[in-house]
Coordinates of C-alpha atoms in Angstrom, one line a residue:
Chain A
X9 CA -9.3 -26.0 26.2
X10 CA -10.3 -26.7 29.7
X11 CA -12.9 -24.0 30.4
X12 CA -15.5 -26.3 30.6
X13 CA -16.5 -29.3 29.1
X14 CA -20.0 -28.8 28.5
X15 CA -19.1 -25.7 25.9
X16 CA -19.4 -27.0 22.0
X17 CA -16.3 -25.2 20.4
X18 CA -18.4 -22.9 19.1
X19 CA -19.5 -21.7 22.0
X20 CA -15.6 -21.6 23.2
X21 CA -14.3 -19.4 20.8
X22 CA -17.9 -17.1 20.9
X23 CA -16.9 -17.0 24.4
X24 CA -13.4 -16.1 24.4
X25 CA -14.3 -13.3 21.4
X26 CA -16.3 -11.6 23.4
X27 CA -14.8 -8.6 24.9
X28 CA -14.7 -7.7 28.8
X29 CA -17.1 -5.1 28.6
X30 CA -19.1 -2.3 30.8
X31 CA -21.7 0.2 29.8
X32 CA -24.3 -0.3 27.2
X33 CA -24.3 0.4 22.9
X34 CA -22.2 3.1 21.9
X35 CA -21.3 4.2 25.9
X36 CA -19.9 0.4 26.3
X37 CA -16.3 0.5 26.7
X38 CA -14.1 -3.0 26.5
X39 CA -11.9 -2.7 29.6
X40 CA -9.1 -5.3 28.5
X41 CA -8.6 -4.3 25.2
X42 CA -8.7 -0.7 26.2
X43 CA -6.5 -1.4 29.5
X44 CA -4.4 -3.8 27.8
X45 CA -3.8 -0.9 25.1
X46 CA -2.8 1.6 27.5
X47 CA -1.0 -0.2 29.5
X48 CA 1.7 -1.6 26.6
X49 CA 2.0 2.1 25.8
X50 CA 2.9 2.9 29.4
X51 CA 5.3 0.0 29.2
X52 CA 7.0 1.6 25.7
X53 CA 6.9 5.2 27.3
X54 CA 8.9 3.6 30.6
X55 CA 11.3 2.1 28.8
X56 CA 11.8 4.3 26.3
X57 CA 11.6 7.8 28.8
X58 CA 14.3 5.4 31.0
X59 CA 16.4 5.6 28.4
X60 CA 15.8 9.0 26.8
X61 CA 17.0 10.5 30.2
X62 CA 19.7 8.7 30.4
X63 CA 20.3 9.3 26.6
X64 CA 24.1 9.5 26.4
X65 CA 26.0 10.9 23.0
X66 CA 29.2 8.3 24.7
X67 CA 29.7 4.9 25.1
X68 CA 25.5 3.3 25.5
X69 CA 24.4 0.9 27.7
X70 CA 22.8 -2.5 26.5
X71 CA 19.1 -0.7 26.8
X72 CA 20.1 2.1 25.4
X73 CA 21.3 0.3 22.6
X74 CA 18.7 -1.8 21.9
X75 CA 16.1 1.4 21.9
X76 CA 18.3 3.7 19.7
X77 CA 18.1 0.6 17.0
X78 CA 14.2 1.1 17.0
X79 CA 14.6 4.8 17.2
X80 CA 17.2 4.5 14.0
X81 CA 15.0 1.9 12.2
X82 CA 11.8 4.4 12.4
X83 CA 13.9 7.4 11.9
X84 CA 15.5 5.2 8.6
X85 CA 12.4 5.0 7.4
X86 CA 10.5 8.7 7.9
X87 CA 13.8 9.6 6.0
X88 CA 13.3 7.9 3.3
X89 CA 9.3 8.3 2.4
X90 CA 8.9 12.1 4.3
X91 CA 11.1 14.9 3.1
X92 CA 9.4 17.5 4.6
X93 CA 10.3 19.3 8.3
X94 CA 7.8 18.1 10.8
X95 CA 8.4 17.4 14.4
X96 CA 5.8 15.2 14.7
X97 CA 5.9 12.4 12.1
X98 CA 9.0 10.8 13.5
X99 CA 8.0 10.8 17.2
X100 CA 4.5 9.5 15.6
X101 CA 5.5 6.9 13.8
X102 CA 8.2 5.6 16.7
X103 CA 4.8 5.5 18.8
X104 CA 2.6 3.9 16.3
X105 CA 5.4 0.9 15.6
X106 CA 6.5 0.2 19.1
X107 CA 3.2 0.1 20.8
X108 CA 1.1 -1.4 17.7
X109 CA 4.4 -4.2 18.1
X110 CA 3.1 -4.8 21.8
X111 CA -0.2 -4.8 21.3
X112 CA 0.1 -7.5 18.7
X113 CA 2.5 -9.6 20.9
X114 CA -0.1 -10.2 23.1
X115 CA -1.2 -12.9 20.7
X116 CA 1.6 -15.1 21.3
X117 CA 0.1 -14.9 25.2
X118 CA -2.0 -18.6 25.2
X119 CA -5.6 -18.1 24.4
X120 CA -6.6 -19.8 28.0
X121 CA -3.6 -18.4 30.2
X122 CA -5.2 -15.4 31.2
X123 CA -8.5 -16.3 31.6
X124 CA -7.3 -18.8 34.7
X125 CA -5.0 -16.4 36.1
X126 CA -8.0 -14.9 36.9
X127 CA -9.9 -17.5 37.7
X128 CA -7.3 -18.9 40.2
X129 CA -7.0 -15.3 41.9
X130 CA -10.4 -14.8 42.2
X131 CA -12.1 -18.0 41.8
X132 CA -14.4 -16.6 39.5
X133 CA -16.5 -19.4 37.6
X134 CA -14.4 -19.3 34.4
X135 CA -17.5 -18.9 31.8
X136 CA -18.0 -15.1 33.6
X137 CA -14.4 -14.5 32.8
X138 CA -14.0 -12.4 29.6
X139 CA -10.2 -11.4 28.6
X140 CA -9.1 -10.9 25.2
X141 CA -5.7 -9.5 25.7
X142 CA -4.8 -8.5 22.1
X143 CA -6.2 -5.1 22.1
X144 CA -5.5 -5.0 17.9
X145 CA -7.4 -7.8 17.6
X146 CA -10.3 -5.0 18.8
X147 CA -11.3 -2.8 15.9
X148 CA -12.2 -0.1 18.2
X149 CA -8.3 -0.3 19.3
X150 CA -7.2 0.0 15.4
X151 CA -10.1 2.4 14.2
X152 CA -8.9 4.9 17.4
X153 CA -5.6 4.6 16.1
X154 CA -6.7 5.1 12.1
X155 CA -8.7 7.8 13.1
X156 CA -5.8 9.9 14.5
X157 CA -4.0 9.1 11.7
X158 CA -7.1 10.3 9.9
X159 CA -7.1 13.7 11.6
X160 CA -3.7 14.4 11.3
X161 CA -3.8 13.9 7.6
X162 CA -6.9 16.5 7.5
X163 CA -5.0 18.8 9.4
X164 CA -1.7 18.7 7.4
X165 CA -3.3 18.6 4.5
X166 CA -5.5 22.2 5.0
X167 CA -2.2 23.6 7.0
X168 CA -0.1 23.1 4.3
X169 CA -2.4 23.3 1.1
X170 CA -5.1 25.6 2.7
X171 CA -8.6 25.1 2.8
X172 CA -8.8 26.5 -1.1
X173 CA -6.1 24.3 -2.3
X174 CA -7.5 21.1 0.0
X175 CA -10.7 21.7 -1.5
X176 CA -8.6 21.9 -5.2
X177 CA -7.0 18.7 -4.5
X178 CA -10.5 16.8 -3.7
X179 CA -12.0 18.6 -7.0
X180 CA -9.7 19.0 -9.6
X181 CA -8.6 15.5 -10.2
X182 CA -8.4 13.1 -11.8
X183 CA -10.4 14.8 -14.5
X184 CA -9.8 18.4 -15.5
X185 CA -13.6 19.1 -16.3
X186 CA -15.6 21.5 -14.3
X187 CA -18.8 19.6 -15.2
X188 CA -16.8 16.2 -14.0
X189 CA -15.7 18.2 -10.3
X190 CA -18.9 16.6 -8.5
X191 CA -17.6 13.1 -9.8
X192 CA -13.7 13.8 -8.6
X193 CA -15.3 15.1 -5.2
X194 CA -17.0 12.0 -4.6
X195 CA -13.8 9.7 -6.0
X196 CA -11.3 11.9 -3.9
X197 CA -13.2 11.3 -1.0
X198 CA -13.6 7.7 -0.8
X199 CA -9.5 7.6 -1.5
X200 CA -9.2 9.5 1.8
X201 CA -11.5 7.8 3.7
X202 CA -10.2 4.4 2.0
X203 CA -6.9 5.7 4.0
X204 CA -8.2 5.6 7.4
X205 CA -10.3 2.8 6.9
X206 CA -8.1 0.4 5.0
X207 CA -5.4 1.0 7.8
X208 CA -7.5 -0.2 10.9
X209 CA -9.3 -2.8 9.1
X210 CA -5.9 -4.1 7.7
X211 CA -4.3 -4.5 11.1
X212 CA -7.7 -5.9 12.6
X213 CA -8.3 -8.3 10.0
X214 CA -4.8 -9.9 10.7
X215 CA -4.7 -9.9 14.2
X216 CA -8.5 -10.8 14.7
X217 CA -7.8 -13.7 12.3
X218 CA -4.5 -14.5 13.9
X219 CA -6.3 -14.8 17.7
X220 CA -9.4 -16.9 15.8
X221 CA -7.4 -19.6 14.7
X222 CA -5.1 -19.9 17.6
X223 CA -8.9 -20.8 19.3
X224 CA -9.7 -23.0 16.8
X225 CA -6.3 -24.7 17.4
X226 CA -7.1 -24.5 21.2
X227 CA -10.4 -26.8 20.2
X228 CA -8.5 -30.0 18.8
X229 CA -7.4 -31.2 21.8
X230 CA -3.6 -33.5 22.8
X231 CA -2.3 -32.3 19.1
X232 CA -2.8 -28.4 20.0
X233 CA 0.6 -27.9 21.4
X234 CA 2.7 -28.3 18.6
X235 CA -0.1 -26.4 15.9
X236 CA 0.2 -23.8 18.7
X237 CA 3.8 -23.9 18.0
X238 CA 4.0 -23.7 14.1
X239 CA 1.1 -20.8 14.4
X240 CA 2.7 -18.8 17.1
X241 CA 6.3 -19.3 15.2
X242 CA 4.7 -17.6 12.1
X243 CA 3.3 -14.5 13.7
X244 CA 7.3 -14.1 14.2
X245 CA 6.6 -12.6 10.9
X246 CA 2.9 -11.3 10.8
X247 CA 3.1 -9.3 14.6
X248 CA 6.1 -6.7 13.2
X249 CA 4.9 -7.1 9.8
X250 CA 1.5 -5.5 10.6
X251 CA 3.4 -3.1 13.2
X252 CA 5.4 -2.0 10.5
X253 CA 3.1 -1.7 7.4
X254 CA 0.8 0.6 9.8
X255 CA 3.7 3.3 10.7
X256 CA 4.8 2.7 6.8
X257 CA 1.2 4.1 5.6
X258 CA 1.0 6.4 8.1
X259 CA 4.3 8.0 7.2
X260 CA 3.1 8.0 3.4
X261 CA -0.5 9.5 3.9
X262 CA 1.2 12.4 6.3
X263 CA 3.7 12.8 3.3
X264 CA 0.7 12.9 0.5
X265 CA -0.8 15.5 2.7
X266 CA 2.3 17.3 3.0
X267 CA 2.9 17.2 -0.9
X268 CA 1.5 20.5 -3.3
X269 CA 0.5 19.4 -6.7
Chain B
X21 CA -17.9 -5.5 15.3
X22 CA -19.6 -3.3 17.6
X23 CA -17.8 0.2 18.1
X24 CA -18.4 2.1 21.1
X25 CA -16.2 4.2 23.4
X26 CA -13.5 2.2 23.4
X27 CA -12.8 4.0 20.4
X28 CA -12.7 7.3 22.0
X29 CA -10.7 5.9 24.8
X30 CA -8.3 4.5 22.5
X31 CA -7.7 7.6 20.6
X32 CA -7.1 10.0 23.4
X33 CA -4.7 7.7 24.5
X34 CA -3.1 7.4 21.3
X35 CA -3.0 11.4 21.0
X36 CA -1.6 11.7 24.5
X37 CA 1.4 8.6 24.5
X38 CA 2.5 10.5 20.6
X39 CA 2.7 14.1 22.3
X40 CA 4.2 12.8 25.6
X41 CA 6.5 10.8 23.1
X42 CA 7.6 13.8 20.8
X43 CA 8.3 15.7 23.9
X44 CA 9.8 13.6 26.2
X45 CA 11.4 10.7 24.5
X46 CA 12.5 11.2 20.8
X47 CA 14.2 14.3 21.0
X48 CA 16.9 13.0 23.9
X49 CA 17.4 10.0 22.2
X50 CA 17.5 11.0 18.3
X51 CA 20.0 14.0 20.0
X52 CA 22.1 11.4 21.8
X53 CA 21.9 9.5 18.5
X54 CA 23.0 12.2 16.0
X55 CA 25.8 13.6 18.6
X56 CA 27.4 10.2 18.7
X57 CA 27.2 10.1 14.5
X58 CA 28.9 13.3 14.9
X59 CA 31.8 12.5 17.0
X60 CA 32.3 9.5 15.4
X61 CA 32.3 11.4 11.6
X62 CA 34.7 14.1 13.5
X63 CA 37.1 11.2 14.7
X64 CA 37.0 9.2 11.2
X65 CA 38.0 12.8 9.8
X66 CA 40.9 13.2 12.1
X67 CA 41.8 10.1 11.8
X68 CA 42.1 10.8 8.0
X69 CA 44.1 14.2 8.3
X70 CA 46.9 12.6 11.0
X71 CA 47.4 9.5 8.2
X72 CA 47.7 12.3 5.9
X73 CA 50.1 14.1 8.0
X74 CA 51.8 11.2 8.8
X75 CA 52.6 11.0 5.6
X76 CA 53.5 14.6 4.5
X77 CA 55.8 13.8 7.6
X78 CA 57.2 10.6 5.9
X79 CA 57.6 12.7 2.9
X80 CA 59.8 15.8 5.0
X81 CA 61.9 13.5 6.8
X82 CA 63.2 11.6 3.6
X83 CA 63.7 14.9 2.0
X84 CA 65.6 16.5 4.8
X85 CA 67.6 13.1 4.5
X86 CA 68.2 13.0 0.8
X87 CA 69.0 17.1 2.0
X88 CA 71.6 15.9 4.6
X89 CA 73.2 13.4 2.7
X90 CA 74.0 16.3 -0.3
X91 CA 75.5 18.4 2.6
X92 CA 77.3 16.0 3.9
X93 CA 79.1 15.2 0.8
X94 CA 79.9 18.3 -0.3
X95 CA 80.9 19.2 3.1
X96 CA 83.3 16.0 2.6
X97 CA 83.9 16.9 -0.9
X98 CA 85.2 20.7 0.4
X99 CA 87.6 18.8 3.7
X100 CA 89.3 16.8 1.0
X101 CA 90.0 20.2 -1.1
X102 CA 90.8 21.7 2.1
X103 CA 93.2 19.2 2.5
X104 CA 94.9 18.7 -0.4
X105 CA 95.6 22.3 -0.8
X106 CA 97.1 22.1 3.3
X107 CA 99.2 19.5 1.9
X108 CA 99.8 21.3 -1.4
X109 CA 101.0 24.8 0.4
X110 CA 102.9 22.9 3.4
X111 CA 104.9 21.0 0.2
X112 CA 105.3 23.7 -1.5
X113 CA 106.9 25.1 1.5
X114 CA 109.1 22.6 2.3
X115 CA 110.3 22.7 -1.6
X116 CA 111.3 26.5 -0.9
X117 CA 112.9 25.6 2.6
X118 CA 114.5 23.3 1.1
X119 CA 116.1 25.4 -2.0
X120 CA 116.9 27.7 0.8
X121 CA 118.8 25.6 2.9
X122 CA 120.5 24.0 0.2
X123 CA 121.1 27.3 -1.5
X124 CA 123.0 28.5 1.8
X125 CA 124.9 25.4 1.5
X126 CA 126.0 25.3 -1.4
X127 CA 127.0 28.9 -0.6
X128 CA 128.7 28.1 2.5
X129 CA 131.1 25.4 0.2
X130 CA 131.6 28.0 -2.2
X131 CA 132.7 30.5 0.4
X132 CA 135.0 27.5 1.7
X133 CA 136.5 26.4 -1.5
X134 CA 137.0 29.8 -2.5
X135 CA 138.9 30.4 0.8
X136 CA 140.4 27.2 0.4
X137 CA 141.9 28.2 -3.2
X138 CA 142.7 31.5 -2.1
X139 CA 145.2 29.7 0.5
X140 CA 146.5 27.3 -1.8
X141 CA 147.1 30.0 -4.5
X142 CA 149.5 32.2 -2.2
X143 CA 150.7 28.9 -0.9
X144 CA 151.5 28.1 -4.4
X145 CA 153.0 31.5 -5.4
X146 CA 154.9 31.1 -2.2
X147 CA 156.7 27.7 -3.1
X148 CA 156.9 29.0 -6.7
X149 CA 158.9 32.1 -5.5
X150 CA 160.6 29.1 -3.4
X151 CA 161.3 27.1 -6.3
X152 CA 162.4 29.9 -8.8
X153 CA 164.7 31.1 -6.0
X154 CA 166.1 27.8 -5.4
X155 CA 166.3 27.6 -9.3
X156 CA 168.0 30.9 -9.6
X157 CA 169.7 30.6 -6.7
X158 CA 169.0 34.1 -6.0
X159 CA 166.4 36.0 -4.6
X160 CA 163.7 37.2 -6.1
X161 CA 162.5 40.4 -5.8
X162 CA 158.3 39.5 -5.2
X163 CA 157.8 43.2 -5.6
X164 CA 160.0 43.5 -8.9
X165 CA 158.7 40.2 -10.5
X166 CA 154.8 40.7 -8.8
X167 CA 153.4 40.9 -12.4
X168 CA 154.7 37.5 -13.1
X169 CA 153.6 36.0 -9.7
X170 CA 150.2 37.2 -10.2
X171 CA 149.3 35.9 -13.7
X172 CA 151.4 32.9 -12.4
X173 CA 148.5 32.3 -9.9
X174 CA 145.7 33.6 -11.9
X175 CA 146.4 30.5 -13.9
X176 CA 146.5 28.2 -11.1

C-alpha cells in the first residue's frame, strides 16, 4: 500500500474500485475492464485457434494436449446436462469457461502491481491512475455476459417451443387455473429473469468481494504478504469454481429452453 | 454499480469470440478429438479379434497335432502289418522251398537206393546162380530155372 501515504484506507480501496473510465452516465464505458475482457478472450482464441489448426487425430503435442483436456472437460459436461443437437451450446460453454477462468485470474495479479507499471512508464501521479484489471469483478462485464445467455435462452426457447407454446409455458404453470394465468405469468417471469440476473450477480458478487478483501489485506501493512498468500491460495478454488458454475447454469437454462413440457 | 456501455461492449464481444469460437476452434479440435477416440476404439477392437485368432490358431494347431499323431500311428500301426505279413509270405516261402528241395532229395536217394538194389539184386542172383552151380556142380540153365531166380530175388 504505497500509493500514497496521505490516503485513509478508505480512500485507498474507493480509489482502486473505481473503474478507468471515459464518457459520461449510461455512454461511459470502463476501458480496463472492458479491454482487459477482450483482450483474455483474444488470448483464449490464440491459443486455442493455434491449436485447432494444428488439430491432429495422431500423436498431440504438449499444447494440444493440454487444450483438448478443457475441450473434453466442457464437452463432458454439455453431455451430460444437454441431450439435445445444437451446435452452439458446446462451443458456448467452451467460451464462457475459459475466458470467464481468465478474467477471474486477473485477481491473483497484486492489487498495486499494475497501477505502478503505469506509473513507472508514464510517470503519471499514481492517485490519476485507475486500473482494475479483474474485468468480472465489473458487473457490466458479468451482466453482458448473463444477458447473452439471456437472449439465447429467449431464442431457444420460442424456436423450439414457438411463440404459442413459450407463451404456454410462462402461463400455464404452476397452477392449472385460467383465472390463476395472470399470477403464473408474473411468477414465470421473475424465474426467467431470476436466470440472467442470478448468473451475473453470482459471478460479480464473488469476484468483487474476492478483489475487496485482497485491498483490505493490502491496508494492514508488513503482515499483508503472507494474508495475501492464504487469500490468493484460496481463490485456487473460488476463480474455476465461479468459471465453472457459470458454463454449468448456462448449459442448464439452454437445456430448460430446449425441453417441451 | 453503475451500468453503462461497457455492458454493450461486453456483450458484442461475448457474441463475436462464441461465434468465431464455434466456427473456428471447436469443430477442429472436438474432430481431432473424436477421430483419435476412434482409432484408438478400432485398435482395442483389433487388438481383441487377433487375441482371438491367436487363439482359434492355438486351438488348429493342437488339433492338426493330436490329427498327426493318429496318422502317424496308424500309419506305424499298418508298416508293422505290412511287415509281418512280408515276413509271413517270405517264410512261408522258404517252408515250400524247402519241402521242395528236400522232396527232390529225398527223391534223388530213392532213385539211388533203388538203382543201388537193383544192382545188388542181379548181383545176388548172379552169385546165387554161382553158388547153386558150384553146389550142383552143373550148370544151370538161367533160362530153364528163370522162374526160380526171379522169386529168388524178389525176396531179396
Amino acid at each position: 500500500m504505497s500509493s500514497g501515504a496521505e490516503l485513509t484506507s478508505q480512500e485507498y480501496i474507493t480509489h482502486h474500485l473505481a473503474n478507468l473510465k471515459v464518457g459520461d452516465g449510461f455512454m461511459a464505458v470502463h476501458l480496463d475492464s472492458l479491454g482487459w475482457s477482450v483482450f483474455l478472450g483474444l488470448v483464449f482464441l490464440t491459443i486455442f485457434r493455434s491449436v485447432a489448426k494444428k488439430a491432429t487425430p495422431g500423436v498431440p503435442g504438449k499444447l494440444q494436449c493440454a487444450v483438448e483436456m478443457v475441450v473434453g472437460f466442457v464437452d463432458d459436461s454439455v453431455k451430460s446436462t444437454f441431450h439435445g443437437k445444437n451446435e452452439l451450446i458446446a462451443p458456448l460453454s467452451l467460451t464462457i469457461f475459459v475466458w470467464v477462468l481468465l478474467m477471474n485470474s486477473m485477481d491473483w495479479v497484486p492489487v498495486d502491481l499494475l497501477p505502478h507499471l503505469i506509473h513507472w512508464a508514464t510517470g503519471m501521479p499514481l492517485g490519476d491512475i485507475y486500473m482494475k484489471p479483474v474485468p468480472t469483478a465489473d458487473p457490466n462485464i458479468t451482466f453482458g455476459l448473463a444477458l447473452g445467455v439471456f437472449i439465447l435462452i429467449i431464442f431457444y426457447s420460442i424456436k423450439v417451443k414457438g411463440v404459442g407454446g413459450f407463451m404456454k409455458e410462462l402461463t400455464t404453470q404452476p397452477f392449472g387455473h385460467w383465472s390463476l394465468y395472470p399470477v403464473n405469468f408474473i411468477l414465470e417471469t421473475v424465474t426467467m429473469l431470476a436466470r440472467p440476473l442470478s448468473l451475473a450477480l453470482r459471478l460479480f458478487g464473488n469476484l468483487y468481494a474476492g478483489e475487496l478483501i485482497f485491498l483490505l489485506i493490502a491496508t494492514i501493512g508488513l503482515f499483508q504478504l503472507p494474508v495475501h498468500f492464504l487469500w490468493a491460495a484460496f481463490h485456487l478454488l473460488v476463480i474455476p469454481l465461479q468459471a465453472f458454475i457459470f458454463m454449468m447454469l448456462t448449459i442448464v437454462y439452454l437445456s430448460l429452453a430446449h425441453e417441451d413440457h | 454499480m453503475d451500468i453503462n456501455m461497457t455492458l454493450v461492449g461486453q456483450l458484442i464481444a461475448f457474441v463475436v469470440f462464441v461465434i468465431f469460437c464455434m466456427k473456428y476452434v471447436w469443430p477442429p479440435i472436438i474432430g481431432a478429438i473424436e477421430e483419435r477416440q476412434a482409432i484408438i476404439a478400432d485398435g482395442l477392437a483389433a487388438s481383441d479379434r487377433a487375441a482371438k485368432d491367436l487363439e482359434l490358431a492355438q486351438e488348429k494347431a493342437k488339433t492338426q497335432l493330436k490329427d498327426a499323431k493318429v496318422q502317424a500311428a496308424s500309419i506305424v500301426d499298418a508298416a508293422k502289418k505290412l511287415e509281418a505279413k512280408i515276413v509271413e509270405e517270405t517264410a512261408g516261402k522258404a517252408q515250400v522251398e524247402k519241402d521242395r528241395i528236400l522232396a527232390t532229395g529225398h527223391a534223388e536217394i530213392e532213385t539211388e537206393r533203388n538203382r543201388a538194389r537193383e544192382d545188388l539184386r542181379k548181383e545176388v542172383a548172379i552169385l546165387a546162380v554161382a553158388g547153386a552151380e558150384k553146389i550142383l556142380e552143373r550148370s544151370i540153365d538161367a533160362a530153364a530155372h528163370s522162374d526160380i531166380l526171379d522169386k529168388l530175388v524178389a525176396e531179396l
